[in-house]
Amino acid sequence: MASYALQLPYTTPLTYIGLFGLGAVVMRGAGCTINDMWDKNLDKAVERTKMRPLARGDITSTQATVFLGAQLSVGLGVLTQLNMYSILLGASSLSLVIVYPFMKRVTHWPQAVLGLAFNWGALLGWSAVAGAVNWAVCLPLYAGGVCWTLVYDSIYAHQDKSDDVHVGIRSTALLFGHHSRLILSGLSVSTISLISCAGYLNGQEALFYLGVSLAALQLARVLHRTDFDSRPSCWRGFVGCGWAGFWIWMGALGDYSLLMYLS
């Protein structure tokens, strides 16, 4: 969206897609490692997670720490390829990554903290391309991403709710309970509305909104079909939410590609 707004050549988004793709894989992996280190004792009591390497004892905490150091080193290497504004902005998100696993012990809203961490790229991507964040566009985009994360991770959390009650893990799945479909529908509407607002403020054209519309249909389909008391159904719903992001991305890509073609 930043490349679209600034009408930058295709080499710019290709470069940053490569950097951010690597960074996303490494830093989300680091987040998983931190989560498993925090939760190794809790994971033993949850059916779905009891076979994770740390919980099962296949690797030690020391080995996990060394692996985490390697992941963070690669992440730092990616971050240093960006401008100083983006380096500082990116580094500031690390606290969210670290505290997220602890949140499930103290609040029913760990999914919100995950959303704040996972969607930091909405801010960082723009600053990397443009040199600074356009807050008018990026704040609704970021907020929409947080709402989307609340939708898919709440569905994900429903897989473990029966175990979570007994081991003291909190989540929006437990908080929303039987009202989950209604609340997640509202969050889905917020997702689509906020991302559409960001597109409007960025001057996006028809292909972007086509992608957003397909994303809206996908979220509606997921929420209609998901049985929140069935682990397989929740897993399918979780994966299905990812396709909503795919359609939004394709809409933005189509808009940018058409702009480059016409120019």
PDB file of N, CA, C and O in Angstrom, residues 92-155:
ATOM      1  N   SER A  92      11.011  -1.853  19.018  1.00  0.00           N
ATOM      2  CA  SER A  92      10.029  -1.538  20.066  1.00  0.00           C
ATOM      3  C   SER A  92       8.938  -2.588  20.168  1.00  0.00           C
ATOM      4  O   SER A  92       8.210  -2.634  21.166  1.00  0.00           O
ATOM      5  N   SER A  93       8.802  -3.447  19.164  1.00  0.00           N
ATOM      6  CA  SER A  93       7.763  -4.479  19.202  1.00  0.00           C
ATOM      7  C   SER A  93       8.204  -5.719  19.975  1.00  0.00           C
ATOM      8  O   SER A  93       7.377  -6.575  20.302  1.00  0.00           O
ATOM      9  N   LEU A  94       9.493  -5.825  20.274  1.00  0.00           N
ATOM     10  CA  LEU A  94      10.006  -7.038  20.908  1.00  0.00           C
ATOM     11  C   LEU A  94       9.382  -7.265  22.285  1.00  0.00           C
ATOM     12  O   LEU A  94       9.161  -8.416  22.685  1.00  0.00           O
ATOM     13  N   SER A  95       9.068  -6.186  22.991  1.00  0.00           N
ATOM     14  CA  SER A  95       8.459  -6.332  24.314  1.00  0.00           C
ATOM     15  C   SER A  95       7.111  -7.045  24.225  1.00  0.00           C
ATOM     16  O   SER A  95       6.764  -7.859  25.098  1.00  0.00           O
ATOM     17  N   LEU A  96       6.346  -6.768  23.168  1.00  0.00           N
ATOM     18  CA  LEU A  96       5.060  -7.446  22.983  1.00  0.00           C
ATOM     19  C   LEU A  96       5.252  -8.937  22.736  1.00  0.00           C
ATOM     20  O   LEU A  96       4.491  -9.764  23.251  1.00  0.00           O
ATOM     21  N   VAL A  97       6.284  -9.265  21.949  1.00  0.00           N
ATOM     22  CA  VAL A  97       6.575 -10.669  21.663  1.00  0.00           C
ATOM     23  C   VAL A  97       6.932 -11.418  22.943  1.00  0.00           C
ATOM     24  O   VAL A  97       6.505 -12.559  23.163  1.00  0.00           O
ATOM     25  N   ILE A  98       7.688 -10.755  23.817  1.00  0.00           N
ATOM     26  CA  ILE A  98       8.156 -11.407  25.044  1.00  0.00           C
ATOM     27  C   ILE A  98       7.035 -11.586  26.062  1.00  0.00           C
ATOM     28  O   ILE A  98       6.921 -12.639  26.704  1.00  0.00           O
ATOM     29  N   VAL A  99       6.177 -10.559  26.211  1.00  0.00           N
ATOM     30  CA  VAL A  99       5.162 -10.630  27.279  1.00  0.00           C
ATOM     31  C   VAL A  99       3.919 -11.404  26.856  1.00  0.00           C
ATOM     32  O   VAL A  99       3.143 -11.826  27.731  1.00  0.00           O
ATOM     33  N   TYR A 100       3.720 -11.610  25.562  1.00  0.00           N
ATOM     34  CA  TYR A 100       2.493 -12.278  25.113  1.00  0.00           C
ATOM     35  C   TYR A 100       2.228 -13.609  25.827  1.00  0.00           C
ATOM     36  O   TYR A 100       1.105 -13.832  26.312  1.00  0.00           O
ATOM     37  N   PRO A 101       3.208 -14.525  25.923  1.00  0.00           N
ATOM     38  CA  PRO A 101       2.892 -15.807  26.576  1.00  0.00           C
ATOM     39  C   PRO A 101       2.445 -15.667  28.027  1.00  0.00           C
ATOM     40  O   PRO A 101       1.701 -16.513  28.536  1.00  0.00           O
ATOM     41  N   PHE A 102       2.882 -14.610  28.713  1.00  0.00           N
ATOM     42  CA  PHE A 102       2.508 -14.399  30.101  1.00  0.00           C
ATOM     43  C   PHE A 102       1.068 -13.924  30.243  1.00  0.00           C
ATOM     44  O   PHE A 102       0.429 -14.134  31.282  1.00  0.00           O
ATOM     45  N   MET A 103       0.537 -13.292  29.194  1.00  0.00           N
ATOM     46  CA  MET A 103      -0.780 -12.663  29.280  1.00  0.00           C
ATOM     47  C   MET A 103      -1.897 -13.662  29.549  1.00  0.00           C
ATOM     48  O   MET A 103      -2.883 -13.342  30.213  1.00  0.00           O
ATOM     49  N   LYS A 104      -1.768 -14.881  29.054  1.00  0.00           N
ATOM     50  CA  LYS A 104      -2.824 -15.870  29.259  1.00  0.00           C
ATOM     51  C   LYS A 104      -2.959 -16.271  30.728  1.00  0.00           C
ATOM     52  O   LYS A 104      -3.946 -16.902  31.109  1.00  0.00           O
ATOM     53  N   ARG A 105      -1.997 -15.879  31.549  1.00  0.00           N
ATOM     54  CA  ARG A 105      -2.043 -16.176  32.978  1.00  0.00           C
ATOM     55  C   ARG A 105      -2.758 -15.072  33.768  1.00  0.00           C
ATOM     56  O   ARG A 105      -3.168 -15.303  34.903  1.00  0.00           O
ATOM     57  N   VAL A 106      -2.858 -13.866  33.182  1.00  0.00           N
ATOM     58  CA  VAL A 106      -3.357 -12.722  33.952  1.00  0.00           C
ATOM     59  C   VAL A 106      -4.587 -12.046  33.341  1.00  0.00           C
ATOM     60  O   VAL A 106      -5.220 -11.221  33.999  1.00  0.00           O
ATOM     61  N   THR A 107      -4.920 -12.365  32.090  1.00  0.00           N
ATOM     62  CA  THR A 107      -6.050 -11.705  31.433  1.00  0.00           C
ATOM     63  C   THR A 107      -6.712 -12.659  30.452  1.00  0.00           C
ATOM     64  O   THR A 107      -6.073 -13.601  29.949  1.00  0.00           O
ATOM     65  N   HIS A 108      -7.993 -12.417  30.207  1.00  0.00           N
ATOM     66  CA  HIS A 108      -8.710 -13.184  29.188  1.00  0.00           C
ATOM     67  C   HIS A 108      -8.453 -12.640  27.781  1.00  0.00           C
ATOM     68  O   HIS A 108      -9.052 -13.131  26.816  1.00  0.00           O
ATOM     69  N   TRP A 109      -7.566 -11.663  27.654  1.00  0.00           N
ATOM     70  CA  TRP A 109      -7.335 -11.017  26.363  1.00  0.00           C
ATOM     71  C   TRP A 109      -5.917 -11.242  25.808  1.00  0.00           C
ATOM     72  O   TRP A 109      -5.350 -10.337  25.205  1.00  0.00           O
ATOM     73  N   PRO A 110      -5.337 -12.430  25.941  1.00  0.00           N
ATOM     74  CA  PRO A 110      -4.011 -12.631  25.330  1.00  0.00           C
ATOM     75  C   PRO A 110      -4.055 -12.504  23.807  1.00  0.00           C
ATOM     76  O   PRO A 110      -3.063 -12.128  23.177  1.00  0.00           O
ATOM     77  N   GLN A 111      -5.222 -12.816  23.226  1.00  0.00           N
ATOM     78  CA  GLN A 111      -5.359 -12.696  21.766  1.00  0.00           C
ATOM     79  C   GLN A 111      -5.200 -11.251  21.304  1.00  0.00           C
ATOM     80  O   GLN A 111      -4.713 -11.000  20.188  1.00  0.00           O
ATOM     81  N   ALA A 112      -5.592 -10.292  22.148  1.00  0.00           N
ATOM     82  CA  ALA A 112      -5.421  -8.877  21.793  1.00  0.00           C
ATOM     83  C   ALA A 112      -3.942  -8.503  21.787  1.00  0.00           C
ATOM     84  O   ALA A 112      -3.477  -7.768  20.907  1.00  0.00           O
ATOM     85  N   VAL A 113      -3.194  -9.014  22.757  1.00  0.00           N
ATOM     86  CA  VAL A 113      -1.747  -8.744  22.803  1.00  0.00           C
ATOM     87  C   VAL A 113      -1.067  -9.387  21.607  1.00  0.00           C
ATOM     88  O   VAL A 113      -0.162  -8.797  20.995  1.00  0.00           O
ATOM     89  N   LEU A 114      -1.496 -10.604  21.252  1.00  0.00           N
ATOM     90  CA  LEU A 114      -0.957 -11.254  20.056  1.00  0.00           C
ATOM     91  C   LEU A 114      -1.219 -10.400  18.827  1.00  0.00           C
ATOM     92  O   LEU A 114      -0.349 -10.244  17.959  1.00  0.00           O
ATOM     93  N   GLY A 115      -2.436  -9.835  18.739  1.00  0.00           N
ATOM     94  CA  GLY A 115      -2.775  -8.980  17.605  1.00  0.00           C
ATOM     95  C   GLY A 115      -1.888  -7.751  17.528  1.00  0.00           C
ATOM     96  O   GLY A 115      -1.453  -7.352  16.438  1.00  0.00           O
ATOM     97  N   LEU A 116      -1.597  -7.147  18.672  1.00  0.00           N
ATOM     98  CA  LEU A 116      -0.714  -5.980  18.694  1.00  0.00           C
ATOM     99  C   LEU A 116       0.681  -6.347  18.190  1.00  0.00           C
ATOM    100  O   LEU A 116       1.322  -5.560  17.479  1.00  0.00           O
ATOM    101  N   ALA A 117       1.154  -7.547  18.550  1.00  0.00           N
ATOM    102  CA  ALA A 117       2.490  -7.983  18.132  1.00  0.00           C
ATOM    103  C   ALA A 117       2.516  -8.394  16.661  1.00  0.00           C
ATOM    104  O   ALA A 117       3.378  -7.957  15.885  1.00  0.00           O
ATOM    105  N   PHE A 118       1.564  -9.241  16.261  1.00  0.00           N
ATOM    106  CA  PHE A 118       1.579  -9.801  14.911  1.00  0.00           C
ATOM    107  C   PHE A 118       1.380  -8.749  13.831  1.00  0.00           C
ATOM    108  O   PHE A 118       1.890  -8.904  12.711  1.00  0.00           O
ATOM    109  N   ASN A 119       0.630  -7.704  14.125  1.00  0.00           N
ATOM    110  CA  ASN A 119       0.286  -6.728  13.089  1.00  0.00           C
ATOM    111  C   ASN A 119       1.195  -5.509  13.089  1.00  0.00           C
ATOM    112  O   ASN A 119       0.916  -4.533  12.376  1.00  0.00           O
ATOM    113  N   TRP A 120       2.291  -5.572  13.855  1.00  0.00           N
ATOM    114  CA  TRP A 120       3.256  -4.480  13.871  1.00  0.00           C
ATOM    115  C   TRP A 120       3.813  -4.209  12.473  1.00  0.00           C
ATOM    116  O   TRP A 120       4.221  -3.107  12.134  1.00  0.00           O
ATOM    117  N   GLY A 121       3.808  -5.237  11.650  1.00  0.00           N
ATOM    118  CA  GLY A 121       4.299  -5.087  10.287  1.00  0.00           C
ATOM    119  C   GLY A 121       3.518  -4.076   9.469  1.00  0.00           C
ATOM    120  O   GLY A 121       4.045  -3.521   8.491  1.00  0.00           O
ATOM    121  N   ALA A 122       2.253  -3.810   9.842  1.00  0.00           N
ATOM    122  CA  ALA A 122       1.478  -2.787   9.142  1.00  0.00           C
ATOM    123  C   ALA A 122       2.130  -1.420   9.306  1.00  0.00           C
ATOM    124  O   ALA A 122       2.060  -0.575   8.402  1.00  0.00           O
ATOM    125  N   LEU A 123       2.747  -1.197  10.449  1.00  0.00           N
ATOM    126  CA  LEU A 123       3.461   0.052  10.705  1.00  0.00           C
ATOM    127  C   LEU A 123       4.875  -0.014  10.133  1.00  0.00           C
ATOM    128  O   LEU A 123       5.342   0.920   9.473  1.00  0.00           O
ATOM    129  N   LEU A 124       5.539  -1.127  10.393  1.00  0.00           N
ATOM    130  CA  LEU A 124       6.945  -1.261  10.008  1.00  0.00           C
ATOM    131  C   LEU A 124       7.122  -1.306   8.496  1.00  0.00           C
ATOM    132  O   LEU A 124       8.078  -0.733   7.961  1.00  0.00           O
ATOM    133  N   GLY A 125       6.205  -1.977   7.815  1.00  0.00           N
ATOM    134  CA  GLY A 125       6.313  -2.063   6.365  1.00  0.00           C
ATOM    135  C   GLY A 125       6.236  -0.706   5.703  1.00  0.00           C
ATOM    136  O   GLY A 125       6.999  -0.400   4.781  1.00  0.00           O
ATOM    137  N   TRP A 126       5.331   0.117   6.203  1.00  0.00           N
ATOM    138  CA  TRP A 126       5.192   1.451   5.617  1.00  0.00           C
ATOM    139  C   TRP A 126       6.437   2.293   5.878  1.00  0.00           C
ATOM    140  O   TRP A 126       6.943   2.963   4.984  1.00  0.00           O
ATOM    141  N   SER A 127       6.937   2.253   7.123  1.00  0.00           N
ATOM    142  CA  SER A 127       8.106   3.075   7.446  1.00  0.00           C
ATOM    143  C   SER A 127       9.337   2.617   6.688  1.00  0.00           C
ATOM    144  O   SER A 127      10.187   3.431   6.313  1.00  0.00           O
ATOM    145  N   ALA A 128       9.439   1.305   6.434  1.00  0.00           N
ATOM    146  CA  ALA A 128      10.584   0.798   5.680  1.00  0.00           C
ATOM    147  C   ALA A 128      10.590   1.336   4.255  1.00  0.00           C
ATOM    148  O   ALA A 128      11.636   1.695   3.711  1.00  0.00           O
ATOM    149  N   VAL A 129       9.411   1.412   3.656  1.00  0.00           N
ATOM    150  CA  VAL A 129       9.297   1.882   2.272  1.00  0.00           C
ATOM    151  C   VAL A 129       9.370   3.402   2.178  1.00  0.00           C
ATOM    152  O   VAL A 129      10.065   3.959   1.318  1.00  0.00           O
ATOM    153  N   ALA A 130       8.665   4.076   3.088  1.00  0.00           N
ATOM    154  CA  ALA A 130       8.498   5.533   2.969  1.00  0.00           C
ATOM    155  C   ALA A 130       9.427   6.342   3.861  1.00  0.00           C
ATOM    156  O   ALA A 130       9.532   7.561   3.704  1.00  0.00           O
ATOM    157  N   GLY A 131      10.079   5.697   4.827  1.00  0.00           N
ATOM    158  CA  GLY A 131      10.967   6.412   5.734  1.00  0.00           C
ATOM    159  C   GLY A 131      10.310   6.831   7.023  1.00  0.00           C
ATOM    160  O   GLY A 131      10.980   7.193   7.993  1.00  0.00           O
ATOM    161  N   ALA A 132       8.975   6.806   7.069  1.00  0.00           N
ATOM    162  CA  ALA A 132       8.212   7.139   8.271  1.00  0.00           C
ATOM    163  C   ALA A 132       6.798   6.586   8.087  1.00  0.00           C
ATOM    164  O   ALA A 132       6.363   6.306   6.964  1.00  0.00           O
ATOM    165  N   VAL A 133       6.087   6.428   9.183  1.00  0.00           N
ATOM    166  CA  VAL A 133       4.734   5.875   9.137  1.00  0.00           C
ATOM    167  C   VAL A 133       3.727   6.965   8.770  1.00  0.00           C
ATOM    168  O   VAL A 133       3.760   8.065   9.321  1.00  0.00           O
ATOM    169  N   ASN A 134       2.852   6.650   7.831  1.00  0.00           N
ATOM    170  CA  ASN A 134       1.700   7.504   7.567  1.00  0.00           C
ATOM    171  C   ASN A 134       0.593   7.046   8.516  1.00  0.00           C
ATOM    172  O   ASN A 134      -0.151   6.104   8.235  1.00  0.00           O
ATOM    173  N   TRP A 135       0.476   7.702   9.658  1.00  0.00           N
ATOM    174  CA  TRP A 135      -0.416   7.231  10.704  1.00  0.00           C
ATOM    175  C   TRP A 135      -1.881   7.260  10.280  1.00  0.00           C
ATOM    176  O   TRP A 135      -2.678   6.437  10.740  1.00  0.00           O
ATOM    177  N   ALA A 136      -2.244   8.184   9.413  1.00  0.00           N
ATOM    178  CA  ALA A 136      -3.642   8.275   8.981  1.00  0.00           C
ATOM    179  C   ALA A 136      -4.090   6.987   8.301  1.00  0.00           C
ATOM    180  O   ALA A 136      -5.221   6.527   8.480  1.00  0.00           O
ATOM    181  N   VAL A 137      -3.206   6.403   7.517  1.00  0.00           N
ATOM    182  CA  VAL A 137      -3.523   5.151   6.827  1.00  0.00           C
ATOM    183  C   VAL A 137      -3.215   3.942   7.704  1.00  0.00           C
ATOM    184  O   VAL A 137      -4.000   2.986   7.794  1.00  0.00           O
ATOM    185  N   CYS A 138      -2.087   3.975   8.387  1.00  0.00           N
ATOM    186  CA  CYS A 138      -1.587   2.781   9.077  1.00  0.00           C
ATOM    187  C   CYS A 138      -2.331   2.464  10.366  1.00  0.00           C
ATOM    188  O   CYS A 138      -2.442   1.288  10.736  1.00  0.00           O
ATOM    189  N   LEU A 139      -2.841   3.467  11.058  1.00  0.00           N
ATOM    190  CA  LEU A 139      -3.563   3.168  12.293  1.00  0.00           C
ATOM    191  C   LEU A 139      -4.835   2.361  12.045  1.00  0.00           C
ATOM    192  O   LEU A 139      -5.069   1.347  12.724  1.00  0.00           O
ATOM    193  N   PRO A 140      -5.701   2.750  11.089  1.00  0.00           N
ATOM    194  CA  PRO A 140      -6.856   1.880  10.824  1.00  0.00           C
ATOM    195  C   PRO A 140      -6.455   0.521  10.249  1.00  0.00           C
ATOM    196  O   PRO A 140      -7.104  -0.493  10.541  1.00  0.00           O
ATOM    197  N   LEU A 141      -5.388   0.483   9.463  1.00  0.00           N
ATOM    198  CA  LEU A 141      -4.905  -0.793   8.933  1.00  0.00           C
ATOM    199  C   LEU A 141      -4.435  -1.693  10.075  1.00  0.00           C
ATOM    200  O   LEU A 141      -4.760  -2.890  10.121  1.00  0.00           O
ATOM    201  N   TYR A 142      -3.688  -1.122  11.002  1.00  0.00           N
ATOM    202  CA  TYR A 142      -3.186  -1.852  12.162  1.00  0.00           C
ATOM    203  C   TYR A 142      -4.345  -2.323  13.044  1.00  0.00           C
ATOM    204  O   TYR A 142      -4.393  -3.490  13.452  1.00  0.00           O
ATOM    205  N   ALA A 143      -5.287  -1.438  13.316  1.00  0.00           N
ATOM    206  CA  ALA A 143      -6.439  -1.795  14.143  1.00  0.00           C
ATOM    207  C   ALA A 143      -7.273  -2.895  13.486  1.00  0.00           C
ATOM    208  O   ALA A 143      -7.765  -3.809  14.161  1.00  0.00           O
ATOM    209  N   GLY A 144      -7.428  -2.809  12.166  1.00  0.00           N
ATOM    210  CA  GLY A 144      -8.141  -3.862  11.448  1.00  0.00           C
ATOM    211  C   GLY A 144      -7.444  -5.197  11.559  1.00  0.00           C
ATOM    212  O   GLY A 144      -8.081  -6.242  11.727  1.00  0.00           O
ATOM    213  N   GLY A 145      -6.110  -5.168  11.499  1.00  0.00           N
ATOM    214  CA  GLY A 145      -5.339  -6.395  11.660  1.00  0.00           C
ATOM    215  C   GLY A 145      -5.487  -6.985  13.053  1.00  0.00           C
ATOM    216  O   GLY A 145      -5.572  -8.209  13.226  1.00  0.00           O
ATOM    217  N   VAL A 146      -5.521  -6.124  14.066  1.00  0.00           N
ATOM    218  CA  VAL A 146      -5.705  -6.595  15.444  1.00  0.00           C
ATOM    219  C   VAL A 146      -7.070  -7.272  15.586  1.00  0.00           C
ATOM    220  O   VAL A 146      -7.185  -8.345  16.199  1.00  0.00           O
ATOM    221  N   CYS A 147      -8.102  -6.668  15.011  1.00  0.00           N
ATOM    222  CA  CYS A 147      -9.438  -7.278  15.062  1.00  0.00           C
ATOM    223  C   CYS A 147      -9.454  -8.622  14.347  1.00  0.00           C
ATOM    224  O   CYS A 147     -10.074  -9.594  14.828  1.00  0.00           O
ATOM    225  N   TRP A 148      -8.784  -8.702  13.214  1.00  0.00           N
ATOM    226  CA  TRP A 148      -8.695  -9.963  12.463  1.00  0.00           C
ATOM    227  C   TRP A 148      -8.005 -11.035  13.305  1.00  0.00           C
ATOM    228  O   TRP A 148      -8.456 -12.191  13.362  1.00  0.00           O
ATOM    229  N   THR A 149      -6.921 -10.661  13.995  1.00  0.00           N
ATOM    230  CA  THR A 149      -6.220 -11.607  14.856  1.00  0.00           C
ATOM    231  C   THR A 149      -7.122 -12.100  15.985  1.00  0.00           C
ATOM    232  O   THR A 149      -7.110 -13.286  16.337  1.00  0.00           O
ATOM    233  N   LEU A 150      -7.906 -11.196  16.551  1.00  0.00           N
ATOM    234  CA  LEU A 150      -8.849 -11.601  17.593  1.00  0.00           C
ATOM    235  C   LEU A 150      -9.838 -12.637  17.068  1.00  0.00           C
ATOM    236  O   LEU A 150     -10.220 -13.569  17.785  1.00  0.00           O
ATOM    237  N   VAL A 151     -10.234 -12.493  15.806  1.00  0.00           N
ATOM    238  CA  VAL A 151     -11.161 -13.459  15.217  1.00  0.00           C
ATOM    239  C   VAL A 151     -10.494 -14.820  15.087  1.00  0.00           C
ATOM    240  O   VAL A 151     -10.980 -15.828  15.631  1.00  0.00           O
ATOM    241  N   TYR A 152      -9.370 -14.882  14.376  1.00  0.00           N
ATOM    242  CA  TYR A 152      -8.801 -16.202  14.089  1.00  0.00           C
ATOM    243  C   TYR A 152      -8.169 -16.856  15.318  1.00  0.00           C
ATOM    244  O   TYR A 152      -8.231 -18.071  15.478  1.00  0.00           O
ATOM    245  N   ASP A 153      -7.589 -16.056  16.217  1.00  0.00           N
ATOM    246  CA  ASP A 153      -6.960 -16.691  17.372  1.00  0.00           C
ATOM    247  C   ASP A 153      -7.986 -17.071  18.436  1.00  0.00           C
ATOM    248  O   ASP A 153      -7.737 -17.978  19.232  1.00  0.00           O
ATOM    249  N   SER A 154      -9.119 -16.394  18.461  1.00  0.00           N
ATOM    250  CA  SER A 154     -10.197 -16.836  19.348  1.00  0.00           C
ATOM    251  C   SER A 154     -10.756 -18.183  18.878  1.00  0.00           C
ATOM    252  O   SER A 154     -11.041 -19.071  19.699  1.00  0.00           O
ATOM    253  N   ILE A 155     -10.913 -18.325  17.569  1.00  0.00           N
ATOM    254  CA  ILE A 155     -11.345 -19.618  17.022  1.00  0.00           C
ATOM    255  C   ILE A 155     -10.311 -20.690  17.368  1.00  0.00           C
ATOM    256  O   ILE A 155     -10.659 -21.795  17.807  1.00  0.00           O
TER     257      ILE A 155
END
